[in-house]
mmCIF file of C-alpha atoms in Angstrom:
data_model
loop_
_atom_site.group_PDB
_atom_site.id
_atom_site.type_symbol
_atom_site.label_atom_id
_atom_site.label_comp_id
_atom_site.label_asym_id
_atom_site.label_seq_id
_atom_site.Cartn_x
_atom_site.Cartn_y
_atom_site.Cartn_z
ATOM 1 C CA MET A 1 -11.150 -0.522 -12.885
ATOM 2 C CA LYS A 2 -8.005 0.689 -11.196
ATOM 3 C CA GLU A 3 -4.816 0.179 -13.115
ATOM 4 C CA VAL A 4 -2.455 -2.066 -11.206
ATOM 5 C CA ILE A 5 1.200 -1.616 -12.132
ATOM 6 C CA VAL A 6 3.967 -4.153 -11.559
ATOM 7 C CA LYS A 7 7.551 -3.438 -12.528
ATOM 8 C CA ASP A 8 9.142 -6.192 -14.589
ATOM 9 C CA ALA A 9 12.305 -5.938 -12.478
ATOM 10 C CA ASP A 10 10.279 -6.595 -9.297
ATOM 11 C CA LEU A 11 8.638 -9.549 -10.984
ATOM 12 C CA GLN A 12 11.966 -11.012 -12.103
ATOM 13 C CA GLN A 13 13.403 -10.642 -8.582
ATOM 14 C CA ALA A 14 10.317 -12.207 -6.974
ATOM 15 C CA ALA A 15 10.307 -15.094 -9.450
ATOM 16 C CA MET A 16 13.843 -15.969 -8.324
ATOM 17 C CA GLU A 17 12.761 -15.858 -4.667
ATOM 18 C CA GLY A 18 9.895 -18.288 -5.130
ATOM 19 C CA MET A 19 6.150 -18.633 -5.502
ATOM 20 C CA ASP A 20 5.217 -16.701 -2.349
ATOM 21 C CA ALA A 21 7.305 -13.709 -3.409
ATOM 22 C CA PHE A 22 5.902 -13.851 -6.956
ATOM 23 C CA ILE A 23 2.321 -13.804 -5.652
ATOM 24 C CA GLY A 24 3.278 -11.146 -3.116
ATOM 25 C CA VAL A 25 4.311 -8.700 -5.854
ATOM 26 C CA PHE A 26 0.794 -8.817 -7.286
ATOM 27 C CA VAL A 27 -0.931 -8.669 -3.905
ATOM 28 C CA LYS A 28 1.126 -5.611 -2.938
ATOM 29 C CA ALA A 29 0.508 -3.906 -6.289
ATOM 30 C CA ILE A 30 -3.246 -4.501 -6.027
ATOM 31 C CA TYR A 31 -3.361 -3.128 -2.486
ATOM 32 C CA ASP A 32 -1.215 -0.151 -3.531
ATOM 33 C CA SER A 33 -3.632 0.613 -6.372
ATOM 34 C CA ILE A 34 -6.574 0.888 -3.943
ATOM 35 C CA GLY A 35 -4.790 2.868 -1.263
ATOM 36 C CA GLY A 36 -3.811 -0.110 0.863
ATOM 37 C CA GLU A 37 -7.249 -0.951 2.194
ATOM 38 C CA LEU A 38 -9.902 -3.316 0.935
ATOM 39 C CA THR A 39 -13.318 -1.781 1.516
ATOM 40 C CA PRO A 40 -16.693 -2.249 -0.187
ATOM 41 C CA GLU A 41 -15.823 0.818 -2.281
ATOM 42 C CA THR A 42 -12.336 -0.326 -3.293
ATOM 43 C CA MET A 43 -13.637 -3.825 -4.098
ATOM 44 C CA GLN A 44 -15.626 -2.214 -6.911
ATOM 45 C CA GLU A 45 -12.349 -1.026 -8.441
ATOM 46 C CA LEU A 46 -10.967 -4.542 -8.856
ATOM 47 C CA ASN A 47 -11.736 -7.302 -11.313
ATOM 48 C CA ALA A 48 -12.779 -10.831 -10.299
ATOM 49 C CA ASP A 49 -9.273 -12.294 -10.556
ATOM 50 C CA GLN A 50 -7.758 -9.496 -8.452
ATOM 51 C CA MET A 51 -10.456 -9.986 -5.787
ATOM 52 C CA THR A 52 -9.924 -13.747 -5.830
ATOM 53 C CA LEU A 53 -6.197 -13.222 -5.316
ATOM 54 C CA LEU A 54 -6.742 -10.873 -2.361
ATOM 55 C CA ALA A 55 -9.201 -13.348 -0.830
ATOM 56 C CA TRP A 56 -6.666 -16.165 -1.303
ATOM 57 C CA ASN A 57 -4.022 -14.002 0.340
ATOM 58 C CA THR A 58 -6.240 -13.361 3.371
ATOM 59 C CA LEU A 59 -7.225 -17.024 3.585
ATOM 60 C CA HIS A 60 -3.592 -18.106 3.282
ATOM 61 C CA GLU A 61 -2.254 -15.668 5.892
ATOM 62 C CA GLU A 62 -4.969 -16.364 8.457
ATOM 63 C CA VAL A 63 -5.121 -20.152 8.114
ATOM 64 C CA MET A 64 -1.339 -20.565 8.090
ATOM 65 C CA ASP A 65 -1.098 -18.394 11.203
ATOM 66 C CA GLY A 66 -4.003 -19.694 13.283
ATOM 67 C CA GLY A 67 -6.305 -21.838 11.215
ATOM 68 C CA PHE A 68 -9.903 -21.273 10.262
ATOM 69 C CA VAL A 69 -10.859 -20.447 13.863
ATOM 70 C CA GLN A 70 -8.498 -17.455 13.762
ATOM 71 C CA LEU A 71 -9.722 -16.424 10.306
ATOM 72 C CA ILE A 72 -13.315 -16.415 11.572
ATOM 73 C CA HIS A 73 -12.504 -14.773 14.910
ATOM 74 C CA ASN A 74 -10.602 -12.003 13.130
ATOM 75 C CA GLY A 75 -13.732 -11.170 11.146
ATOM 76 C CA TYR A 76 -12.825 -12.589 7.740
ATOM 77 C CA GLY A 77 -15.573 -15.221 7.598
ATOM 78 C CA THR A 78 -17.969 -13.076 5.616
ATOM 79 C CA PHE A 79 -15.208 -12.000 3.190
ATOM 80 C CA ILE A 80 -14.097 -15.569 2.524
ATOM 81 C CA PHE A 81 -17.384 -17.454 2.711
ATOM 82 C CA LYS A 82 -19.968 -14.955 1.415
ATOM 83 C CA ASN A 83 -17.999 -13.929 -1.658
ATOM 84 C CA PRO A 84 -17.665 -16.260 -4.649
ATOM 85 C CA LEU A 85 -14.088 -17.287 -3.736
ATOM 86 C CA ALA A 86 -14.711 -21.040 -3.679
ATOM 87 C CA LYS A 87 -16.721 -20.882 -6.901
ATOM 88 C CA ALA A 88 -14.047 -18.809 -8.675
ATOM 89 C CA LEU A 89 -11.255 -21.115 -7.541
ATOM 90 C CA ASN A 90 -13.159 -24.153 -8.799
ATOM 91 C CA LYS A 91 -14.766 -22.928 -12.019
ATOM 92 C CA LEU A 92 -12.247 -20.333 -13.225
ATOM 93 C CA TRP A 93 -8.932 -21.297 -11.649
ATOM 94 C CA GLY A 94 -9.381 -25.093 -11.743
ATOM 95 C CA MET A 95 -8.634 -25.580 -8.031
ATOM 96 C CA ARG A 96 -11.404 -28.000 -7.079
ATOM 97 C CA GLU A 97 -9.810 -29.410 -3.924
ATOM 98 C CA LEU A 98 -9.201 -25.971 -2.389
ATOM 99 C CA SER A 99 -12.718 -24.942 -3.361
ATOM 100 C CA LYS A 100 -14.160 -27.986 -1.595
ATOM 101 C CA LEU A 101 -12.141 -27.193 1.533
ATOM 102 C CA ILE A 102 -13.545 -23.659 1.581
ATOM 103 C CA TYR A 103 -17.102 -24.988 1.173
ATOM 104 C CA ASP A 104 -16.501 -27.411 4.067
ATOM 105 C CA ALA A 105 -15.172 -24.566 6.234
ATOM 106 C CA HIS A 106 -18.181 -22.457 5.190
ATOM 107 C CA THR A 107 -20.521 -25.109 6.601
ATOM 108 C CA LEU A 108 -18.693 -25.020 9.949
ATOM 109 C CA TRP A 109 -18.610 -21.200 9.874
ATOM 110 C CA LEU A 110 -22.393 -21.096 9.546
ATOM 111 C CA LYS A 111 -22.715 -23.492 12.477
ATOM 112 C CA HIS A 112 -20.214 -21.816 14.860
ATOM 113 C CA ARG A 113 -19.700 -18.231 13.704
ATOM 114 C CA GLU A 114 -21.635 -16.476 16.468
ATOM 115 C CA GLU A 115 -19.569 -18.111 19.179
ATOM 116 C CA ILE A 116 -16.222 -17.666 17.404
ATOM 117 C CA GLU A 117 -16.765 -14.065 16.227
ATOM 118 C CA LYS A 118 -17.785 -12.559 19.573
ATOM 119 C CA GLU A 119 -15.468 -10.324 21.600
ATOM 120 C CA MET A 120 -13.294 -12.271 24.032
ATOM 121 C CA THR A 121 -10.037 -12.303 25.933
ATOM 122 C CA GLU A 122 -6.885 -13.879 24.522
ATOM 123 C CA GLU A 123 -7.400 -16.793 26.918
ATOM 124 C CA GLU A 124 -10.973 -17.323 25.700
ATOM 125 C CA PHE A 125 -9.762 -17.117 22.114
ATOM 126 C CA MET A 126 -7.117 -19.788 22.716
ATOM 127 C CA ALA A 127 -9.807 -22.032 24.230
ATOM 128 C CA LEU A 128 -11.747 -21.876 20.947
ATOM 129 C CA PHE A 129 -9.284 -24.298 19.378
ATOM 130 C CA GLU A 130 -10.284 -26.922 21.966
ATOM 131 C CA GLN A 131 -13.986 -26.093 21.668
ATOM 132 C CA PHE A 132 -14.107 -26.457 17.887
ATOM 133 C CA PRO A 133 -11.954 -29.440 16.899
ATOM 134 C CA ASP A 134 -14.058 -29.791 13.706
ATOM 135 C CA PHE A 135 -11.746 -27.222 12.149
ATOM 136 C CA ASP A 136 -8.570 -29.233 12.875
ATOM 137 C CA ASP A 137 -8.885 -31.528 9.861
ATOM 138 C CA LEU A 138 -9.540 -28.554 7.571
ATOM 139 C CA ASP A 139 -6.526 -26.701 8.993
ATOM 140 C CA ASP A 140 -4.362 -29.794 8.523
ATOM 141 C CA GLN A 141 -5.582 -30.266 4.956
ATOM 142 C CA PHE A 142 -4.814 -26.629 4.148
ATOM 143 C CA VAL A 143 -1.291 -26.879 5.567
ATOM 144 C CA GLU A 144 -0.649 -30.188 3.766
ATOM 145 C CA HIS A 145 -1.617 -28.706 0.390
ATOM 146 C CA GLU A 146 -0.452 -25.116 0.908
ATOM 147 C CA GLU A 147 2.689 -25.380 -1.253
ATOM 148 C CA GLU A 148 0.815 -27.090 -4.080
ATOM 149 C CA TRP A 149 -2.003 -24.519 -3.964
ATOM 150 C CA THR A 150 0.444 -21.613 -3.791
ATOM 151 C CA GLU A 151 2.157 -23.010 -6.868
ATOM 152 C CA ASP A 152 -1.209 -23.372 -8.645
ATOM 153 C CA ILE A 153 -2.066 -19.740 -7.813
ATOM 154 C CA ALA A 154 1.318 -18.532 -9.074
ATOM 155 C CA HIS A 155 0.908 -20.475 -12.327
ATOM 156 C CA TYR A 156 -2.589 -19.082 -12.816
ATOM 157 C CA ILE A 157 -1.292 -15.537 -12.355
ATOM 158 C CA ASP A 158 1.630 -16.188 -14.699
ATOM 159 C CA ASP A 159 -0.720 -17.594 -17.355
ATOM 160 C CA HIS A 160 -3.108 -14.594 -17.020
ATOM 161 C CA LEU A 161 -0.831 -11.655 -16.167
ATOM 162 C CA ASP A 162 -3.047 -9.106 -17.892
ATOM 163 C CA ARG A 163 -5.910 -9.937 -15.514
ATOM 164 C CA PHE A 164 -3.811 -8.940 -12.518
ATOM 165 C CA ALA A 165 -1.594 -6.051 -13.576
ATOM 166 C CA THR A 166 0.120 -4.082 -16.282
ATOM 167 C CA ILE A 167 3.785 -5.051 -16.384
ATOM 168 C CA ILE A 168 6.155 -2.159 -17.080
#
């Protein structure tokens, strides 16, 4: 396992800025420890909690920016839905509602992935949102609960710091 280092001063500063900044310190430190890129090789260097956090970060960034359609179109479907993210969030992190949302999105991903993942123009991509309204409710649910889930993630990290980084 790669050692992930977080400076206490950075943590204190981020904690004053809010939950997103607090989580961001750990995400950045994890990425820094693996050379900035998540690959099948670098995944092997991380523990389950670190991987779950990076998956949450990807899910959060993509869905908040363009919903599940964007997440899938940008090629993150396999990373989010084929890894044990939903299971880890439910069983280990106690986030049942988020886990259920991911399982629901997984079902739609299996049904529509080929069409959403193919190469297309920006115009064709924008049309996907009209073609796949099934994702709208999931996107809305994610946005409605995003602050609560971000807070839950931050609390989990804070309660299990040693699973994410060494604080110096």
